[in-house]
PDB file of C-alpha atoms in Angstrom:
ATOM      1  CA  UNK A   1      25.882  17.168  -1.254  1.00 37.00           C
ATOM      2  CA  UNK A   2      27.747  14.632  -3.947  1.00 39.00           C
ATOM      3  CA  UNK A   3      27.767  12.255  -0.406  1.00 41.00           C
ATOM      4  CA  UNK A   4      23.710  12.315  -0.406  1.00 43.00           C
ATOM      5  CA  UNK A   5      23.679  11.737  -4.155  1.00 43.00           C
ATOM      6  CA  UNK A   6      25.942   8.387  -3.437  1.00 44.00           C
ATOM      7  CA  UNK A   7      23.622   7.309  -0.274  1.00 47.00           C
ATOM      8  CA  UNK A   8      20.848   7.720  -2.566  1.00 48.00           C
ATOM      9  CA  UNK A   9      22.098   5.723  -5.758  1.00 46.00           C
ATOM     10  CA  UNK A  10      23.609   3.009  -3.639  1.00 47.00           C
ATOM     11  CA  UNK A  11      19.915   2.374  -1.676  1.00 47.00           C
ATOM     12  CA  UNK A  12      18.529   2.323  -4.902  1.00 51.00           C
ATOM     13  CA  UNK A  13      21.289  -0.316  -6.635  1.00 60.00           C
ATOM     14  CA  UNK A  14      20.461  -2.294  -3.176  1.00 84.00           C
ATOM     15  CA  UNK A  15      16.974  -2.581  -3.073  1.00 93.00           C
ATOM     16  CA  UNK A  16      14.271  -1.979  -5.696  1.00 93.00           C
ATOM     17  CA  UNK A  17      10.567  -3.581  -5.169  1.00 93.00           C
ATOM     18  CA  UNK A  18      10.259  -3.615  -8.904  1.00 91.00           C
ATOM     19  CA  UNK A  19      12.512  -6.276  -8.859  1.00 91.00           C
ATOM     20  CA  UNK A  20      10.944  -9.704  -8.433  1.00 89.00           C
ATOM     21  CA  UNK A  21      13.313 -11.607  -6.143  1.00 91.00           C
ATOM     22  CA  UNK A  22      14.290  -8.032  -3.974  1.00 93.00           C
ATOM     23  CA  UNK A  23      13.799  -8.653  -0.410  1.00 93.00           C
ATOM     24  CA  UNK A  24      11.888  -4.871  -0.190  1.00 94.00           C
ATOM     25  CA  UNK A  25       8.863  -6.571  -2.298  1.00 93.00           C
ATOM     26  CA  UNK A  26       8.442  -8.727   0.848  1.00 93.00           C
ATOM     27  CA  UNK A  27       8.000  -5.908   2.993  1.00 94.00           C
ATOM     28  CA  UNK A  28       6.298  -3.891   0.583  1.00 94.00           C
ATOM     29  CA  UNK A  29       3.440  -6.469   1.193  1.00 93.00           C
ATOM     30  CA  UNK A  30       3.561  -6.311   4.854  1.00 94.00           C
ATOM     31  CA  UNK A  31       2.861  -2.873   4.866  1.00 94.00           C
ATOM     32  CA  UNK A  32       0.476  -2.452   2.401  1.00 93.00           C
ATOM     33  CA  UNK A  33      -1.058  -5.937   2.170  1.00 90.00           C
ATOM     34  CA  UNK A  34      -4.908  -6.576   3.175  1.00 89.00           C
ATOM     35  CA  UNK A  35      -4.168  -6.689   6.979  1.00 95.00           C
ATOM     36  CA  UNK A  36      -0.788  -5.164   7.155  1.00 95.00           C
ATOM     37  CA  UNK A  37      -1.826  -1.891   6.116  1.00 94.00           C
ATOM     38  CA  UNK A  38      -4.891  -1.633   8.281  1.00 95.00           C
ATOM     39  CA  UNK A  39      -3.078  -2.425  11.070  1.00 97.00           C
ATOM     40  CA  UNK A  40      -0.489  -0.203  10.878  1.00 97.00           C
ATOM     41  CA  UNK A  41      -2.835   2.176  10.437  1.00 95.00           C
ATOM     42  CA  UNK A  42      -4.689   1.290  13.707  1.00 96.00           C
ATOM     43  CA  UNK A  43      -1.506   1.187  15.295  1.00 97.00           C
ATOM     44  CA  UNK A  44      -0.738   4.714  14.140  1.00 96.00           C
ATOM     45  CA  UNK A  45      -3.709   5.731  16.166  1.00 93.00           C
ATOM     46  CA  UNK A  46      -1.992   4.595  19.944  1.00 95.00           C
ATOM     47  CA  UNK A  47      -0.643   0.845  20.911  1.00 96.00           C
ATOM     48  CA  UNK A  48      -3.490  -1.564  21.132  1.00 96.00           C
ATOM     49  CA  UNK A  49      -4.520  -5.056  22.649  1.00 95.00           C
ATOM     50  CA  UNK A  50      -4.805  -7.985  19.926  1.00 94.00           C
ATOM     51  CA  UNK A  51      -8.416  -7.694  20.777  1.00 93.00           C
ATOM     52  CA  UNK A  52      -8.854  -3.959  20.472  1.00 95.00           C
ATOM     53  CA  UNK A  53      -6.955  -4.511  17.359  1.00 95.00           C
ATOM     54  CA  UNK A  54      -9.270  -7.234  16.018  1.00 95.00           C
ATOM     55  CA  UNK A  55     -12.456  -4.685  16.420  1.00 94.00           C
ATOM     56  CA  UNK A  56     -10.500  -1.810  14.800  1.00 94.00           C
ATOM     57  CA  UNK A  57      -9.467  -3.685  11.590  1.00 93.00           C
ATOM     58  CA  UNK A  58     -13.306  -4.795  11.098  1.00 92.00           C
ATOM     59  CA  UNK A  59     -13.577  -8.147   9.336  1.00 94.00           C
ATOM     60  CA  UNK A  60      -9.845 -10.059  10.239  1.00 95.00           C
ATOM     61  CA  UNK A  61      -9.620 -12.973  11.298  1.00 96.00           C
ATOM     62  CA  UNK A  62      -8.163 -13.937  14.975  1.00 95.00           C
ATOM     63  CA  UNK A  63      -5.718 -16.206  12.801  1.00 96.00           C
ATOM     64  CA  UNK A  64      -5.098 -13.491   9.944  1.00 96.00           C
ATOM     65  CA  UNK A  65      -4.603 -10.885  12.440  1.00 97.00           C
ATOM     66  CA  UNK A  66      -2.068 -12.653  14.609  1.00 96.00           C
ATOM     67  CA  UNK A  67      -0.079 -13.769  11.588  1.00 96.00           C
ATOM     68  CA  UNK A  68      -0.054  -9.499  10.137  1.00 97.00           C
ATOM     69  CA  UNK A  69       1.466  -8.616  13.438  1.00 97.00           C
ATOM     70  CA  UNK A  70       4.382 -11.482  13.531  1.00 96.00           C
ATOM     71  CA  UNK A  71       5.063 -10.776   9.950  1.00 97.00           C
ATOM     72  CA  UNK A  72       5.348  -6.394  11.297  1.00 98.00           C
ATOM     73  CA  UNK A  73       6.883  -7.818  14.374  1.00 97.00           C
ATOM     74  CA  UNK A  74       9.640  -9.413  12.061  1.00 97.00           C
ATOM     75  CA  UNK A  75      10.140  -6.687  10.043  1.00 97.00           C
ATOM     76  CA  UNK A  76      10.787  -4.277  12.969  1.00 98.00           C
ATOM     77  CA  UNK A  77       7.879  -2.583  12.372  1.00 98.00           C
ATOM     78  CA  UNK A  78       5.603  -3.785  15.818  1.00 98.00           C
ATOM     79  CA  UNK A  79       6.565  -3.636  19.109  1.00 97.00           C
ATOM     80  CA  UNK A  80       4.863  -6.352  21.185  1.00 95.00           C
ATOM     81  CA  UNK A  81       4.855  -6.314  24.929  1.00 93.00           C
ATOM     82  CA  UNK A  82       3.710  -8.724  26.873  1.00 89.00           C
ATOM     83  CA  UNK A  83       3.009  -7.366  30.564  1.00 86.00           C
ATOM     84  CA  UNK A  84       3.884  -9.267  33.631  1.00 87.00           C
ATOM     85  CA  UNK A  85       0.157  -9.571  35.005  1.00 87.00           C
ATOM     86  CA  UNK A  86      -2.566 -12.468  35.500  1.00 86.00           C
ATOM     87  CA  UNK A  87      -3.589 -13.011  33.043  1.00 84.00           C
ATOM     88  CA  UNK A  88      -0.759 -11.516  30.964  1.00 82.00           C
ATOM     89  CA  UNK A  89      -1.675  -8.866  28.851  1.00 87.00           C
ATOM     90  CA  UNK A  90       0.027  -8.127  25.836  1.00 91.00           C
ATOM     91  CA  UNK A  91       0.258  -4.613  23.919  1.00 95.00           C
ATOM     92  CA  UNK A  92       1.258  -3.631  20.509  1.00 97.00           C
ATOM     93  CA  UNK A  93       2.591  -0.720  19.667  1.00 97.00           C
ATOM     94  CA  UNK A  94       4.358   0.759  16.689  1.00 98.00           C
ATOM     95  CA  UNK A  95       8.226   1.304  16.631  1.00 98.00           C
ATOM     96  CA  UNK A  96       9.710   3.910  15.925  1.00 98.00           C
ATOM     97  CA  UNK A  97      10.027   2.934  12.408  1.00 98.00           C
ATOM     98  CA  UNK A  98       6.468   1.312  12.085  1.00 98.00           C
ATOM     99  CA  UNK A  99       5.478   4.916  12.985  1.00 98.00           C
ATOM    100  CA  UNK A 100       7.497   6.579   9.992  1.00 98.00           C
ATOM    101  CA  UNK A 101       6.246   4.143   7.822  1.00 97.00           C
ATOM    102  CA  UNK A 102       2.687   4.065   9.372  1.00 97.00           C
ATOM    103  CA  UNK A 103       2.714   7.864   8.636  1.00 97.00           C
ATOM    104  CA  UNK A 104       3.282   7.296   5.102  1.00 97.00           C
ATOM    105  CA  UNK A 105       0.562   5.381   4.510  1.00 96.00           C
ATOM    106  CA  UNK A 106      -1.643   7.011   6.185  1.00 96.00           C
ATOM    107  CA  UNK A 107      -1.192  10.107   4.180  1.00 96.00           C
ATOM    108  CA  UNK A 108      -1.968   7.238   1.728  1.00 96.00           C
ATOM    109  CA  UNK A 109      -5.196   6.014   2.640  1.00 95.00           C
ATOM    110  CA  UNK A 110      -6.610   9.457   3.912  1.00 95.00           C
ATOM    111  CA  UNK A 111      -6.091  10.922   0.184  1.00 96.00           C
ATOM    112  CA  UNK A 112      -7.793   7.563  -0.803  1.00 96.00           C
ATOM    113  CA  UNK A 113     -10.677   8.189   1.406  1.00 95.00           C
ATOM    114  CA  UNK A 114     -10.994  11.606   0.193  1.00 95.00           C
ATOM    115  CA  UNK A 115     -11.139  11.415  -3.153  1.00 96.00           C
ATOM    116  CA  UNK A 116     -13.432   8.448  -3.560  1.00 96.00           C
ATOM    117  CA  UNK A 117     -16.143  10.474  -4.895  1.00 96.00           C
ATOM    118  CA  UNK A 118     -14.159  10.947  -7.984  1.00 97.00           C
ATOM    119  CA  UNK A 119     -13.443   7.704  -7.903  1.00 97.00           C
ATOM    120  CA  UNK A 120     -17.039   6.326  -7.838  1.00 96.00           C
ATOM    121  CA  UNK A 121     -17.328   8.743 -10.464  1.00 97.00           C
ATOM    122  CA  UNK A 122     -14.723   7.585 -12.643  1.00 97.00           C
ATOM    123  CA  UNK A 123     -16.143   4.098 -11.933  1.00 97.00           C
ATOM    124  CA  UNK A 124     -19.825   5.406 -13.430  1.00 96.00           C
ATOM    125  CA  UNK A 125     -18.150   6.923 -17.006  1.00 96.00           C
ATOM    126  CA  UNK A 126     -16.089   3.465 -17.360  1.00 95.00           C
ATOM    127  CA  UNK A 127     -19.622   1.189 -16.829  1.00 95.00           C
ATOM    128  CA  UNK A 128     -21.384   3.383 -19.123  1.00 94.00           C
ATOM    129  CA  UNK A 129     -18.547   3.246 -21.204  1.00 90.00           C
ATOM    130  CA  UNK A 130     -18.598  -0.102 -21.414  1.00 85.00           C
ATOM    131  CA  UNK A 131     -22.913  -0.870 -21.566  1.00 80.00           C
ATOM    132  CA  UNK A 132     -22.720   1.255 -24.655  1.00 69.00           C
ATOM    133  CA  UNK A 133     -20.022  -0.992 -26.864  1.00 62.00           C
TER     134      UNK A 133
ATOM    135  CA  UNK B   1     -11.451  27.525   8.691  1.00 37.00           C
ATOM    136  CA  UNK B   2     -14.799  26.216  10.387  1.00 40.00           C
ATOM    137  CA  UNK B   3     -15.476  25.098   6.773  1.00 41.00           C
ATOM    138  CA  UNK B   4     -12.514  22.761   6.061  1.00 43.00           C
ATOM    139  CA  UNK B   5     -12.989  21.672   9.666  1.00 43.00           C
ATOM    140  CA  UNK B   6     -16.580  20.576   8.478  1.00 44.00           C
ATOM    141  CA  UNK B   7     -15.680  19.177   5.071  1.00 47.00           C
ATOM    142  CA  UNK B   8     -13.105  16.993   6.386  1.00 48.00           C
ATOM    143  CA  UNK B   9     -15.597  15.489   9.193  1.00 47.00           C
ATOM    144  CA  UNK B  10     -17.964  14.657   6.619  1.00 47.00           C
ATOM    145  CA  UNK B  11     -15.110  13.084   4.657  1.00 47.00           C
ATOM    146  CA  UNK B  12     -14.396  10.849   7.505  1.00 51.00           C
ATOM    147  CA  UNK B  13     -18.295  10.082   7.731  1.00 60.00           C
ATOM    148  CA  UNK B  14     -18.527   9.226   4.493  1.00 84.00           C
ATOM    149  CA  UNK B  15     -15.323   7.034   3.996  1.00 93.00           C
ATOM    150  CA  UNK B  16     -13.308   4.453   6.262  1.00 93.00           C
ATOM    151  CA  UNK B  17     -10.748   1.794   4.679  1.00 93.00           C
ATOM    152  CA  UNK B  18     -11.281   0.206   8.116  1.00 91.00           C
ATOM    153  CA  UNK B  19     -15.225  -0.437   8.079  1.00 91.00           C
ATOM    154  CA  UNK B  20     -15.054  -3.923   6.057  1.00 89.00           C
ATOM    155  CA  UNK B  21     -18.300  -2.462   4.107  1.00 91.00           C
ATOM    156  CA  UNK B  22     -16.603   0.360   2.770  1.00 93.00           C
ATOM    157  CA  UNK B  23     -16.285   0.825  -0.666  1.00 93.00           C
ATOM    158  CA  UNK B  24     -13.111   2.437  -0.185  1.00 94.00           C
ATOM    159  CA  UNK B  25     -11.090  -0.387   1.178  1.00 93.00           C
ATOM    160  CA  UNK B  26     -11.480  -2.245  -2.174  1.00 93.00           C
ATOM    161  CA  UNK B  27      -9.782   0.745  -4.307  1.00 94.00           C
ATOM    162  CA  UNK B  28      -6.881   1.266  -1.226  1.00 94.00           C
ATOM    163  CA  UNK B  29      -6.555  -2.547  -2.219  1.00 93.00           C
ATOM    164  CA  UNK B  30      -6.455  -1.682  -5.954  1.00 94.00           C
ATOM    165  CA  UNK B  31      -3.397   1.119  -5.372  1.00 94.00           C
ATOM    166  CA  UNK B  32      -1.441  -1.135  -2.765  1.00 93.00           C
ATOM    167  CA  UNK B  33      -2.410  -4.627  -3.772  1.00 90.00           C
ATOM    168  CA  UNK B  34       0.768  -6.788  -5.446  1.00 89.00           C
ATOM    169  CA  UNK B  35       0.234  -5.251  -8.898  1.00 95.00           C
ATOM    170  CA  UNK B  36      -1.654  -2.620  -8.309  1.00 95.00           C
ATOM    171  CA  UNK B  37       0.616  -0.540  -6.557  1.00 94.00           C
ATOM    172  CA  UNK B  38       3.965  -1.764  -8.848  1.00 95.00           C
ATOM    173  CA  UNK B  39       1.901  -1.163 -11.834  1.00 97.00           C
ATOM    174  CA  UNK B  40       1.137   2.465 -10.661  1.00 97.00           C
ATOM    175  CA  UNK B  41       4.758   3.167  -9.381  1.00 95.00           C
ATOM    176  CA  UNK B  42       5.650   2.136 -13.182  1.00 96.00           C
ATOM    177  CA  UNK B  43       3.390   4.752 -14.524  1.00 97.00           C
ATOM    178  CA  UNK B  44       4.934   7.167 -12.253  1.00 96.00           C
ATOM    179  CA  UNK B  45       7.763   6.623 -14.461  1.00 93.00           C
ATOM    180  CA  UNK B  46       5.785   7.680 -17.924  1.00 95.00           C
ATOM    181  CA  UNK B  47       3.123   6.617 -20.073  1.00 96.00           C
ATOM    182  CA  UNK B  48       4.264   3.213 -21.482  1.00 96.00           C
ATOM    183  CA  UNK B  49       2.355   0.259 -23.647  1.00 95.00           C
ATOM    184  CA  UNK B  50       1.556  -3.146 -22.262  1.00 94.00           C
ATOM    185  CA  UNK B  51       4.773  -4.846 -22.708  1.00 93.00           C
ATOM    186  CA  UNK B  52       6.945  -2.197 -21.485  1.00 95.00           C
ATOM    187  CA  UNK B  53       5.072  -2.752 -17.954  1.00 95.00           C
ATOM    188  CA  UNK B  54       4.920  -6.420 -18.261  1.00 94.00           C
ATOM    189  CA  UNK B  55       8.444  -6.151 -18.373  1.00 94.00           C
ATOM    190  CA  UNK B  56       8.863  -3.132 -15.233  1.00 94.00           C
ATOM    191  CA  UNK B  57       6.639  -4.924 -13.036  1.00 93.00           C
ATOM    192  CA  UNK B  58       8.982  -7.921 -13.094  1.00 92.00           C
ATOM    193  CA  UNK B  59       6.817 -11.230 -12.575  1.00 93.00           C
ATOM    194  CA  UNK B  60       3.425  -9.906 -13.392  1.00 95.00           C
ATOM    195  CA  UNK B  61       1.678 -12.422 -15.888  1.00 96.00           C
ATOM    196  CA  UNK B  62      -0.183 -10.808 -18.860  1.00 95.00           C
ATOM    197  CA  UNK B  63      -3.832 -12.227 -17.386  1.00 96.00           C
ATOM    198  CA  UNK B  64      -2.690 -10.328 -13.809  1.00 96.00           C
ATOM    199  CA  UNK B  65      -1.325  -7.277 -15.710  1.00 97.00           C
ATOM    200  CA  UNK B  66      -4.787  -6.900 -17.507  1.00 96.00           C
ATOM    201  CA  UNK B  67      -7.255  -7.287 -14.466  1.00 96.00           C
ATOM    202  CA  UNK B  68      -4.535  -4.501 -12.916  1.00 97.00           C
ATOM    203  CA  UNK B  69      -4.961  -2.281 -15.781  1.00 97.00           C
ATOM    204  CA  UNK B  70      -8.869  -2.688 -15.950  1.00 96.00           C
ATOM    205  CA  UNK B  71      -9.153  -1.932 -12.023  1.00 97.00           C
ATOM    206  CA  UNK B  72      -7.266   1.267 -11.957  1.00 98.00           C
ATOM    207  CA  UNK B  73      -8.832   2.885 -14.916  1.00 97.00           C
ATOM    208  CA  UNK B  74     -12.478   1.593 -14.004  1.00 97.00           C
ATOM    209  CA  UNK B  75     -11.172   3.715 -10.641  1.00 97.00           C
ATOM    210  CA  UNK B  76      -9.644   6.539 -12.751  1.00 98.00           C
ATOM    211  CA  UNK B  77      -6.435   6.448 -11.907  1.00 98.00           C
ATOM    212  CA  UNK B  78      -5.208   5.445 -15.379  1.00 98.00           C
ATOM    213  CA  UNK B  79      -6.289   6.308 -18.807  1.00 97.00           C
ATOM    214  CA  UNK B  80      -5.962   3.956 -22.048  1.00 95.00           C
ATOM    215  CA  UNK B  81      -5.259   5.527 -24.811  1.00 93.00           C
ATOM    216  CA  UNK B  82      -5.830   3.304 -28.316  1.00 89.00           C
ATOM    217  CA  UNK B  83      -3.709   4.907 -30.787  1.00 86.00           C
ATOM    218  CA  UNK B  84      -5.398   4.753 -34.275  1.00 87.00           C
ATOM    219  CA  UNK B  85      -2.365   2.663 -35.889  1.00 87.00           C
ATOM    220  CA  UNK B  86      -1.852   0.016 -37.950  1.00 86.00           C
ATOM    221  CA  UNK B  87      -1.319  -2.586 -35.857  1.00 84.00           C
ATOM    222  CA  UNK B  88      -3.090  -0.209 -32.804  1.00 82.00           C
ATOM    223  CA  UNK B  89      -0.673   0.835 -30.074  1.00 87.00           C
ATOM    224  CA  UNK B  90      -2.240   1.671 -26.509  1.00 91.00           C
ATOM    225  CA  UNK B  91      -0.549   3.407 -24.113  1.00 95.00           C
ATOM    226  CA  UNK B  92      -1.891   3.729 -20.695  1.00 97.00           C
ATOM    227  CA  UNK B  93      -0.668   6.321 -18.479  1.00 97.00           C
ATOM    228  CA  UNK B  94      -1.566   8.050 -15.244  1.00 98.00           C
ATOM    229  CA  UNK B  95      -4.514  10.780 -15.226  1.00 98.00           C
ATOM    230  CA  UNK B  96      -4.405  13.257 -12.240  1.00 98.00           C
ATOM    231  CA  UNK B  97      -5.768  11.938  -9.922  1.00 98.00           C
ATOM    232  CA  UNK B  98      -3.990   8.974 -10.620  1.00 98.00           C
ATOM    233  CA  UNK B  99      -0.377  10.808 -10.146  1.00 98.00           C
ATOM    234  CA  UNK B 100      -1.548  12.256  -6.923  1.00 97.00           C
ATOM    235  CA  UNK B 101      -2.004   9.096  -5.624  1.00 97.00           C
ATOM    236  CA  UNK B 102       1.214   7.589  -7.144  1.00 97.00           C
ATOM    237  CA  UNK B 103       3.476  10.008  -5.751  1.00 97.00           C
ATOM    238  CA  UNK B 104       2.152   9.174  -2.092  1.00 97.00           C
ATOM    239  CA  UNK B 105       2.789   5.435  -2.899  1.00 96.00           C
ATOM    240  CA  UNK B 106       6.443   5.801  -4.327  1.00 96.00           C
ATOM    241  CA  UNK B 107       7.115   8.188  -0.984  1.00 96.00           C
ATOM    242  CA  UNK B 108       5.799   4.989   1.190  1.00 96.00           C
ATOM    243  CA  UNK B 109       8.236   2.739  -1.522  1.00 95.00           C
ATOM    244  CA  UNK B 110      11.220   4.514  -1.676  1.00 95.00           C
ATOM    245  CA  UNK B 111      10.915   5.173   2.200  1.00 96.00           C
ATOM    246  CA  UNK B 112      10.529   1.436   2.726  1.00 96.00           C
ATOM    247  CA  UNK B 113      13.306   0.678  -0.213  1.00 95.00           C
ATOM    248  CA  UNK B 114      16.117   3.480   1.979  1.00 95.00           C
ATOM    249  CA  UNK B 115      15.182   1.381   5.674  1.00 96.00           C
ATOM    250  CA  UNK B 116      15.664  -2.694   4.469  1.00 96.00           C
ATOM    251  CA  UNK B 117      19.099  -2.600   5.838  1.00 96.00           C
ATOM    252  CA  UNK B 118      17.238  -1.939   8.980  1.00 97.00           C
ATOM    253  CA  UNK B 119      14.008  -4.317   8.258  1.00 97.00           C
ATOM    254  CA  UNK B 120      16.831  -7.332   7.637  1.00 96.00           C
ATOM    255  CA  UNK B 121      18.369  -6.530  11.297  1.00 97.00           C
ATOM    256  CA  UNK B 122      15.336  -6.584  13.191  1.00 97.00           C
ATOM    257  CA  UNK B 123      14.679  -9.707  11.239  1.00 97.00           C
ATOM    258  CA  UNK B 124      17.649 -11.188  12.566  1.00 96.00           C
ATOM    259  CA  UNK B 125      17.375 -10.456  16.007  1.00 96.00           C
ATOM    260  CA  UNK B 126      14.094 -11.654  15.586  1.00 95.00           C
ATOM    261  CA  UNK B 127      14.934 -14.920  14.298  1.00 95.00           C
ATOM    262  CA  UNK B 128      18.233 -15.012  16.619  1.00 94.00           C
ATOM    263  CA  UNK B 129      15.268 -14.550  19.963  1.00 90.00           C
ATOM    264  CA  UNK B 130      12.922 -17.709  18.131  1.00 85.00           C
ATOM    265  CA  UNK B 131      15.861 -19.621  18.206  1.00 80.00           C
ATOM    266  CA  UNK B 132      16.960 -18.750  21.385  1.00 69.00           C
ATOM    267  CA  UNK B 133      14.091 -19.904  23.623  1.00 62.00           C
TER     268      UNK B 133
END
């Protein structure tokens, strides 16, 4: 058990995203950037074609979209494969670490997504809030 | 059962961070964006005043700080509280629904944090295969 406690206190001495000059912060924004996180997430659903991609993550750009994935590529996080046909084809899928991350944040966004009628809510009281000063 | 089955399709109807139209991708953008998710893994820490976070959320500028801090309580995920001193002290802290979503977010950080050793070696290898061809 005391070896768990040291794993645990030496990741956090290593890396810490609330530092500003920590590598993790970097990655941090991959994953949960504009892009990044919606294509994870689209990823999480089954590997994709960059078109396929480009319909599931409604409103990217072709040049916004190909950028997220070499950024996820980089980071380990996308696996691309480019098939030996004509015309090639090439796939992206999640590795096995995208997925564990990918699964992360999509417990994430699904809470997100189901609690936004409290947060339109919330968003109501503050207006009011703020037409009656 | 047939019930939660039902409630959880209409969720899905009624919210989806991947159509571009959906009010719900702006507030997944207000917990993950740059600030917006640092400022809320601060708060996960305890209630604390403006300065404290300035300083947590290393490289945040005041102006960025304050649009954060306006976003997430206009969502209701954090509460200002003015205390009636002289000079006033406001705290802000995290409501409910606000911790709920916090404590998904630090599980995605501190995942991401405990893998960079292996987000830095696919880097590499990355890099090492661009440089290669």
């Amino acid at each position: 058990m005391s070896t768990t406690h040291e794993d645990t206190e030496e990741q956090n001495l290593a890396y810490n995203v609330f530092a500003r000059a920590c590598v993790s912060r970097g990655t941090l924004e991959h994953v949960t950037g504009r892009w990044g996180g919606l294509t994870l997430g689209a990823l999480h659903e089954g590997s994709m074609r960059f078109n396929e991609l480009r319909r599931r993550v409604d409103g990217v750009s072709e040049k916004m979209l190909s950028q997220t994935l070499h950024a996820l590529e980089r980071d380990g996080l996308v696996h691309r494969e480019a098939q030996p046909t004509n015309p090639p084809r090439v796939d992206y899928e999640l590795t096995p670490l995208g997925r564990e991350v990918a699964e992360r944040l999509m417990t994430l966004i699904q809470f997100v997504e189901g609690r936004m009628d409290d947060v339109l809510a919330a968003r109501e009281r503050y207006d009011a809030r703020r037409g009656a000063r």
